[in-house]
Coordinates of C-alpha atoms and ligand atoms in Angstrom, one line a residue:
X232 CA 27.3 7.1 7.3
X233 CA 23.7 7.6 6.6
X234 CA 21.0 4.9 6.4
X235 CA 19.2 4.8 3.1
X236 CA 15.8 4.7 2.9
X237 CA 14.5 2.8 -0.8
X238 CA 10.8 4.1 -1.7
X239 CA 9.3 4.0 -5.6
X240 CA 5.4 3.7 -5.1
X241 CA 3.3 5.4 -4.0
X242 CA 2.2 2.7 -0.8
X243 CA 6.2 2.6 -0.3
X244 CA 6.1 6.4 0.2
X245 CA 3.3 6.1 2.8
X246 CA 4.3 3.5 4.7
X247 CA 8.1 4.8 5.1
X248 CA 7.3 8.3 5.6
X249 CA 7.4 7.4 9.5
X250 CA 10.6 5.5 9.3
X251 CA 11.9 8.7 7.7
X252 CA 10.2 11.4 10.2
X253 CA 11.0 9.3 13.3
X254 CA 14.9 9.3 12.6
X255 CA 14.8 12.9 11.7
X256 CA 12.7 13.9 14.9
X257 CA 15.3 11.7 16.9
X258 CA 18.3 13.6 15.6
X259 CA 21.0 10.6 15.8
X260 CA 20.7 8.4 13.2
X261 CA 20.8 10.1 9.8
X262 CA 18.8 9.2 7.0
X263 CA 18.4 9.8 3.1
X264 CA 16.0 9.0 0.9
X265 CA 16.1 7.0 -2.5
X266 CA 13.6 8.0 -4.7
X267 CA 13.4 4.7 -7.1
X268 CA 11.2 6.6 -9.8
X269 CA 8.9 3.9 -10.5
X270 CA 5.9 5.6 -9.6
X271 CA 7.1 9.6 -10.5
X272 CA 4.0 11.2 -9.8
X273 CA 1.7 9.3 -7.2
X274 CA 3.0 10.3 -3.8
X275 CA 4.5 13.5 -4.5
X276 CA 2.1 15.7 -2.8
X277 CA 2.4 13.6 0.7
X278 CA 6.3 14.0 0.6
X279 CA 5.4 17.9 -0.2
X280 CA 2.6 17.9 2.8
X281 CA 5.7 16.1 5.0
X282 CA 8.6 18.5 4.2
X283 CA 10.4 15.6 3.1
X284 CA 12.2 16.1 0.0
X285 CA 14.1 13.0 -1.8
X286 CA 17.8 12.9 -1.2
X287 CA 18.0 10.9 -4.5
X288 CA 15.4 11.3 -7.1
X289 CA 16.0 8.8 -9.7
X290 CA 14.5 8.5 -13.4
X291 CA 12.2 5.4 -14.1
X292 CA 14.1 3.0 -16.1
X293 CA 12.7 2.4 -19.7
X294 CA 11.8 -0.7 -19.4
X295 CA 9.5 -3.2 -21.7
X296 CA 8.7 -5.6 -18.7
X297 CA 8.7 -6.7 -15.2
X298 CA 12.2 -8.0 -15.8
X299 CA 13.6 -5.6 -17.5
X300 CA 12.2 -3.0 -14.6
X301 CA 13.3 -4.5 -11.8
X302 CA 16.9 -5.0 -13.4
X303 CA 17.4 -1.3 -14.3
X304 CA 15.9 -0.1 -10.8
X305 CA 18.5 -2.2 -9.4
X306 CA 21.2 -0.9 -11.2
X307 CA 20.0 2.9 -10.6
X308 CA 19.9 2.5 -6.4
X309 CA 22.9 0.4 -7.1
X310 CA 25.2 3.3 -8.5
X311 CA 23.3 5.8 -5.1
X312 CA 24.4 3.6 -2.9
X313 CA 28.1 3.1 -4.1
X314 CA 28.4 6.8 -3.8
X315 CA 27.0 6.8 -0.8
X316 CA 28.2 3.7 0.7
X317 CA 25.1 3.5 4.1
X318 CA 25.3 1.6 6.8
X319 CA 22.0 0.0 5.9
X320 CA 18.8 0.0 3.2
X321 CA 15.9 -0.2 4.3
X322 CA 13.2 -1.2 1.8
X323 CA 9.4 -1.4 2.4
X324 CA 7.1 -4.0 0.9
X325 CA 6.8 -6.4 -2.1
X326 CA 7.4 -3.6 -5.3
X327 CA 10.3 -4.1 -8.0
X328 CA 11.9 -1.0 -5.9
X329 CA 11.3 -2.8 -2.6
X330 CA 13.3 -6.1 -4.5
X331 CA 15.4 -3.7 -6.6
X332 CA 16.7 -2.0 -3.3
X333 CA 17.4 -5.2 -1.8
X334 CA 19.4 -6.9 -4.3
X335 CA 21.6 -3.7 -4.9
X336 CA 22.3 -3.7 -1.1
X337 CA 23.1 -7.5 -1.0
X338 CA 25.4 -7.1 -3.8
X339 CA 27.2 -4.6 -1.9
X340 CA 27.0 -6.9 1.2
X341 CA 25.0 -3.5 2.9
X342 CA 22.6 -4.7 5.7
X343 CA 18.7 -4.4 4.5
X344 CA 15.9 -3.7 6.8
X345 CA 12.4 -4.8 5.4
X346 CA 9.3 -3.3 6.7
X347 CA 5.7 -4.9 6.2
X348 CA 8.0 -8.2 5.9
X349 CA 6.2 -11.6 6.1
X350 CA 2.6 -11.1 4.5
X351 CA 2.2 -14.4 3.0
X352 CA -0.5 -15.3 0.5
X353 CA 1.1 -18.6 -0.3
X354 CA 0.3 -18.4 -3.7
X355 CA 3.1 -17.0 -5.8
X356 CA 0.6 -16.4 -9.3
X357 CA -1.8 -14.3 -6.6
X358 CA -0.2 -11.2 -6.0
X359 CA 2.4 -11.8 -9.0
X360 CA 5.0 -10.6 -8.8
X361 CA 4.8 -9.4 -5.3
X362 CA 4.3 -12.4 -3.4
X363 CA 7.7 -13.7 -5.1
X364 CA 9.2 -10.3 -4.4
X365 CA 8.7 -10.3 -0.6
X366 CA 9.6 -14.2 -0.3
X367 CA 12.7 -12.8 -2.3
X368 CA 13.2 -9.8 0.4
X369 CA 12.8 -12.1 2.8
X370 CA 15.8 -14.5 2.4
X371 CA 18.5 -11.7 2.0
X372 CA 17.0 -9.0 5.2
X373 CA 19.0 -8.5 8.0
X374 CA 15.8 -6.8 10.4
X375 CA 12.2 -8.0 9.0
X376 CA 9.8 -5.4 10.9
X377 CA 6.5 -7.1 10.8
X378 CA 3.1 -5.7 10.7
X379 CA 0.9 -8.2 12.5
X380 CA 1.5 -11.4 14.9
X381 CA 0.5 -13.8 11.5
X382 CA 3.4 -12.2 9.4
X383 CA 6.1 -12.9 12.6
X384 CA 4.5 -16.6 13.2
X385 CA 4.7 -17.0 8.6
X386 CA 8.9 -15.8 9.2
X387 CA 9.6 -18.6 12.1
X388 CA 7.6 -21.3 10.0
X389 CA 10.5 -20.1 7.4
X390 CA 13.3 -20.4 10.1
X391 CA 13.6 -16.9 10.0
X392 CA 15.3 -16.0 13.6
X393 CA 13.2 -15.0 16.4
X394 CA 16.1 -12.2 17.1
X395 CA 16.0 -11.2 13.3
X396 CA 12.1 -10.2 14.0
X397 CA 10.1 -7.3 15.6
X398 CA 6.6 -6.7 15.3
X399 CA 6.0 -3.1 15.0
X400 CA 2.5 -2.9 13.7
X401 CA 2.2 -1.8 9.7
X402 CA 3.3 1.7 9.4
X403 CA 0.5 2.5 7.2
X404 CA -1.4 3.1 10.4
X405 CA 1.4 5.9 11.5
X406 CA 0.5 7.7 8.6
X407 CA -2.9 7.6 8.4
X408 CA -3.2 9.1 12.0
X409 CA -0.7 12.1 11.1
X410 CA -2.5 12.6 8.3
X411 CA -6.2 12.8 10.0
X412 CA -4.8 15.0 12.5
X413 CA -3.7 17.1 9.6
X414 CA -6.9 17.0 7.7
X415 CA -9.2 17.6 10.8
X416 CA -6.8 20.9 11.3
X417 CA -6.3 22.1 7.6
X418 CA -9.9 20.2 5.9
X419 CA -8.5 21.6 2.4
X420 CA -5.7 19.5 2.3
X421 CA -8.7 16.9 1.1
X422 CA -10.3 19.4 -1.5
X423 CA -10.1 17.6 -4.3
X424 CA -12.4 14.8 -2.7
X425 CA -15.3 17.5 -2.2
X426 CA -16.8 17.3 -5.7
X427 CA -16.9 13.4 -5.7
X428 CA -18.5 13.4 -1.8
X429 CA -21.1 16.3 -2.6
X430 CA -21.9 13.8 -6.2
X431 CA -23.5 11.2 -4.0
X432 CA -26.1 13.4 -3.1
X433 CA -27.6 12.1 0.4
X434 CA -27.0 8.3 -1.0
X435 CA -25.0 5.8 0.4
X436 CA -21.2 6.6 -1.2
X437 CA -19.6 3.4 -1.9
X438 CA -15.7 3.8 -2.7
X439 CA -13.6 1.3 -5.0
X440 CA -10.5 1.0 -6.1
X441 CA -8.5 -2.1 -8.7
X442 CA -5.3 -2.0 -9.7
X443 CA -3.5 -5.7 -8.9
X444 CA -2.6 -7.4 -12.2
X445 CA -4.3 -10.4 -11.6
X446 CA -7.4 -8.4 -12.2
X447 CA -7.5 -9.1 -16.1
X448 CA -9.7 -7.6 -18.7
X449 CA -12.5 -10.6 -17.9
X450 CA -11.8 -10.2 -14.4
X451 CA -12.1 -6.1 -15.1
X452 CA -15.3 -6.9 -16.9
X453 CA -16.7 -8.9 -14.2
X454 CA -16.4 -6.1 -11.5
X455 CA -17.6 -3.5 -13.6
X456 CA -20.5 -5.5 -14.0
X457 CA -20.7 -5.9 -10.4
X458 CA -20.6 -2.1 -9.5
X459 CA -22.5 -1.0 -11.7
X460 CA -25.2 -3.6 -10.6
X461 CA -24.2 -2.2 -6.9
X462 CA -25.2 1.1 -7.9
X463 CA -28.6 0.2 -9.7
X464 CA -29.8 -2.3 -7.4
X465 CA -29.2 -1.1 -4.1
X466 CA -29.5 3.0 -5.3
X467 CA -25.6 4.0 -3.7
X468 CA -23.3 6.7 -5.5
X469 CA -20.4 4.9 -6.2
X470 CA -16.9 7.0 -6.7
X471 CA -13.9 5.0 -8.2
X472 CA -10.7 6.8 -8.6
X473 CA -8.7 4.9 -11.1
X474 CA -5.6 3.6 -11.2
X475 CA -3.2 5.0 -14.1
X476 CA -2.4 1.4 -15.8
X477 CA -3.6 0.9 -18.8
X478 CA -6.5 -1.6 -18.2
X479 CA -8.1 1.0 -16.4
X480 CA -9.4 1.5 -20.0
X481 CA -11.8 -1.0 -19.6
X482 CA -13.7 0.1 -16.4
X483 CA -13.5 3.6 -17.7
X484 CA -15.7 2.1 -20.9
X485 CA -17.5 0.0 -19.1
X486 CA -18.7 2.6 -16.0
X487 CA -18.2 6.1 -17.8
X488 CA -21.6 8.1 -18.2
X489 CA -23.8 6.2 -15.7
X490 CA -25.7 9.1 -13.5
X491 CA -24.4 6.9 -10.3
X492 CA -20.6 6.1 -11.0
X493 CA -18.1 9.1 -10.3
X494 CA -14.6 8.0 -12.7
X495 CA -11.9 9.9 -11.3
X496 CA -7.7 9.5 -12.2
X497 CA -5.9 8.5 -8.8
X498 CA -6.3 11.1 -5.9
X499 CA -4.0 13.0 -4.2
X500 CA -3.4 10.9 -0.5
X501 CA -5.3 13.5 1.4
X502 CA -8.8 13.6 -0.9
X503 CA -8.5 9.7 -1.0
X504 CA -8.3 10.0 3.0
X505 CA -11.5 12.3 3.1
X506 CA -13.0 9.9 0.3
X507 CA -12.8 6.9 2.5
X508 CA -13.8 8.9 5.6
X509 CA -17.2 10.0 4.0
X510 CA -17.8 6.0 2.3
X511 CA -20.2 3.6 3.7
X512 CA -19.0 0.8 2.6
X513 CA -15.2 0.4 0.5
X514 CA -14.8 -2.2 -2.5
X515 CA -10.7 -3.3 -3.4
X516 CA -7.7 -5.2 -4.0
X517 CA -5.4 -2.2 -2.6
X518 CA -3.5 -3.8 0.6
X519 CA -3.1 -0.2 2.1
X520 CA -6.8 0.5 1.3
X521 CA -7.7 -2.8 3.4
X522 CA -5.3 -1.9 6.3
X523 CA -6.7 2.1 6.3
X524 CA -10.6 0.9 6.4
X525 CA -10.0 -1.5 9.1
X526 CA -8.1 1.0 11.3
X527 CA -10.8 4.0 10.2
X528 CA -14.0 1.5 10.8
X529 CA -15.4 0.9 7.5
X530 CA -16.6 -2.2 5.9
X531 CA -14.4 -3.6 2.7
X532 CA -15.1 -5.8 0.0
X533 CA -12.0 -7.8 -1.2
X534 CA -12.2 -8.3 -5.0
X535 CA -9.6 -10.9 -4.9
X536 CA -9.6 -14.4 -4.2
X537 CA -7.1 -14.6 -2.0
X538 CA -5.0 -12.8 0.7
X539 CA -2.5 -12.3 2.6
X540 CA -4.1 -9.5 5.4
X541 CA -6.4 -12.2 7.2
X542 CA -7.0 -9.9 10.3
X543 CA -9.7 -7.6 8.9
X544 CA -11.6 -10.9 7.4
X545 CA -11.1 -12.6 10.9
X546 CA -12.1 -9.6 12.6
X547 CA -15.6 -9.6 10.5
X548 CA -14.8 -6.3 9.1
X549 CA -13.6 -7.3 5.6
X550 CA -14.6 -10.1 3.2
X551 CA -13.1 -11.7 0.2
X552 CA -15.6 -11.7 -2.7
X553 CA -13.4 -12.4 -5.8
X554 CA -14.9 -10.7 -9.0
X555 CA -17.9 -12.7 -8.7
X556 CA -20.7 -10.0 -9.7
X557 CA -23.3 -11.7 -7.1
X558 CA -20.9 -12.2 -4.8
X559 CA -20.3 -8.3 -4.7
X560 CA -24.0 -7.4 -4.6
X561 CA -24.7 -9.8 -2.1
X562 CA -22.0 -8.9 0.4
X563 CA -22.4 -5.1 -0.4
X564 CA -26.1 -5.4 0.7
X565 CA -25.5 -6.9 3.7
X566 CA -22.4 -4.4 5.1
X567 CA -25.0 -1.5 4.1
X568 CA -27.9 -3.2 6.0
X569 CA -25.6 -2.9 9.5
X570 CA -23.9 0.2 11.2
X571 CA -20.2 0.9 10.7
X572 CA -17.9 -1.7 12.1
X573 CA -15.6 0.0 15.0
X574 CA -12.2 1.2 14.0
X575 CA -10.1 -1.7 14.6
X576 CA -6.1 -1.7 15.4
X577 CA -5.5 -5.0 13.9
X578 CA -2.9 -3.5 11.6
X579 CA -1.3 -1.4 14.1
X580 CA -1.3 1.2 16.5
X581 CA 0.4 3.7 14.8
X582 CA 4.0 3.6 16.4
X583 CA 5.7 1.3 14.4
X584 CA 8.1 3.8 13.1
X585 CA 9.5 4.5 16.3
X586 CA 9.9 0.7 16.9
X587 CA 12.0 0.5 13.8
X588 CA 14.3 3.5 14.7
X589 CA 14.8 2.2 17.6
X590 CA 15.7 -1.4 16.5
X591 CA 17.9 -0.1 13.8
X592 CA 19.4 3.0 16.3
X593 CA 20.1 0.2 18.8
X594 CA 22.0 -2.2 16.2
X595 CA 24.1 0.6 14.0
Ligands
UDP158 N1 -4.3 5.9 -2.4 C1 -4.2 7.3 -2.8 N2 -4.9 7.7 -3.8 C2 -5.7 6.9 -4.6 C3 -5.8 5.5 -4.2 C4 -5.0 5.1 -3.1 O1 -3.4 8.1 -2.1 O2 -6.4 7.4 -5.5 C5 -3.4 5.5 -1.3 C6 -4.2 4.7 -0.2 O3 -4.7 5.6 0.8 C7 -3.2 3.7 0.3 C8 -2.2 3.5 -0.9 O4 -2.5 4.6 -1.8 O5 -2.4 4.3 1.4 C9 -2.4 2.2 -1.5 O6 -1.7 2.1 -2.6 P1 -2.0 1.0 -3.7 O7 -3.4 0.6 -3.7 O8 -1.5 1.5 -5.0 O9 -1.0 -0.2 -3.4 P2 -1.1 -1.4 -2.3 O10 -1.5 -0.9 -1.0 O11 -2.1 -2.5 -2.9 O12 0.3 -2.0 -2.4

């Protein structure tokens, strides 16, 4: 019996694409992959570049609301796995698929693996619904597959046993070398970033991406505000591929037609790769996006106000600014006044998919 790998988004397709090479490379434990549907598009093209086509490609539930989402995403992997009947799910993360996943194995009294498990922001409004969603994960896993020492030490302060843990270092980091190894080789995998990197001109290109839903049309307002201030005030290019929710909208209103802002819809995984790599300086509220800048050495904004990846901020490398305009400028200026911070490993060292097949290899 196969172990099934649960994936909807497009960071859930990143960071389990090693889980899912690692087994195959190793030959003895077969695995299958649930496609949830929730994002259909985003992440396509890395499972193309990968070879790794979805075992189980499921439609996106219609669906009016978070509820009603997560309820017929769990009733879709729900009828996968009854045919299939795995030894185990492994779900990645804090998405309705990564919940979805879970429950629908828990029903079915299936073993669940959870990767990235134990990011706490200890605020459940701040990311909603995904700091519930992980706390959620959290109480029904069998393995919990943690990305730094802080996320192991947040699981035993929740009685979580020590033997239930491994650290493995966040499986973004896998990815991301893979992929720069591929990129360095093959340089038009990234092609689509060309035109936004050859925009800036000779300035400084500052990168930034928003998507969390606490981000609110004021909150939206308040960034765009602050970027576009970034861009006049200390003369950078800034390129912003957007997010395709719908309050996107209002930055595309706000920013569109300014000589200085590049608007673009989301980018395939490679151009965003090659985007970063050519940015001085990165502004978001992605998670991945924090954990990829650290490990490729570039300074980040945080437009949140709080969060659970504390390393980069400790590390001096990444700092919270909220959606406070000022805030923004003032930090931006002085990350572009000093050189690039050193690439850091504080989110891994890009083996943590072999430390999961082997954990789940030794105990099936
Ligand atoms: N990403 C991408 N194209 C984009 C923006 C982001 O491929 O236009 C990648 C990015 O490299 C990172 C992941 O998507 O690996 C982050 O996903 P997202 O910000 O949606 O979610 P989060 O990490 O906050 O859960």
């Amino acid at each position: 019996m196969p172990v099934l790998v649960v994936a909807g988004t497009r960071p859930e397709i990143i960071k389990l694409l090693p889980v899912m090479q690692t087994a195959r490379a190793r030959g003895d434990m077969a695995v299958e992959l649930c496609h949830s549907g929730q994002h259909a598009d985003l992440g396509r093209e890395i499972l193309n570049a990968a070879g790794v086509v979805p075992d189980h490609l499921l439609e996106r539930p219609q669906a009016r609301d978070t509820a009603a989402l997560l309820a017929g995403l769990q009733a879709n992997i729900g009828e996968v796995i009854n045919r299939m009947k795995p030894r185990a799910v492994v779900v990645q993360g804090d998405t309705a698929t990564t919940l979805a996943g879970a429950l629908a194995a828990f029903h079915r009294q299936i073993p669940i693996a959870h990767v990235e498990a134990g990011l706490r922001s200890h605020d459940l409004a701040s990311p909603w619904p995904e700091e519930g969603y992980r706390r959620m994960v959290s109480a029904i896993a069998r393995w919990h597959f943690t990305p730094t020492p802080a996320a192991t030490e947040a699981l035993r302060r929740e009685n979580v046993a020590q033997e239930a843990i491994t650290h493995t270092g966040n499986s973004v980091i896998d990815t991301l070398h893979w992929a720069v190894s591929r990129l360095d080789a093959e340089p038009a995998l990234g092609g689509e970033a060309a035109r936004l990197i050859e925009g800036a001109k000779g300035r400084n290109l500052v990168l930034a991406t928003v998507h969390r839903r606490e981000a609110d049309a004021q909150a939206l307002g308040r960034i765009a505000c602050g970027i576009r201030r970034l861009a006049e005030e200390t003369g950078c290019h800034v390129a912003m591929p957007l997010h395709p929710r719908a309050e996107s909208e209002i930055l595309s209103e706000a920013l569109s037609g300014h000589p200085q802002i590049a608007l673009t819809g989301p980018l395939a995984y490679f151009a965003f790769l090659q985007l970063m790599r050519a940015s001085r300086l990165i502004l978001t509220d992605s998670g991945g996006v924090q954990e990829e800048a650290a490990a490729l050495g570039r300074a980040t904004l945080v437009l949140r106000d709080v969060t659970e990846r504390p390393e980069a901020i400790a590390a001096g490398t990444a700092v919270l600014v909220g959606h406070d305009p000022d805030l923004m400028l003032a930090e931006a200026r002085a990350a572009l006044a000093r050189p690039l911070p050193a690439p850091s490993d504080v989110f891994g060292d890009g083996r943590a998919g072999q430390r999961i097949v082997e954990v789940l290899a030794r105990d099936l």
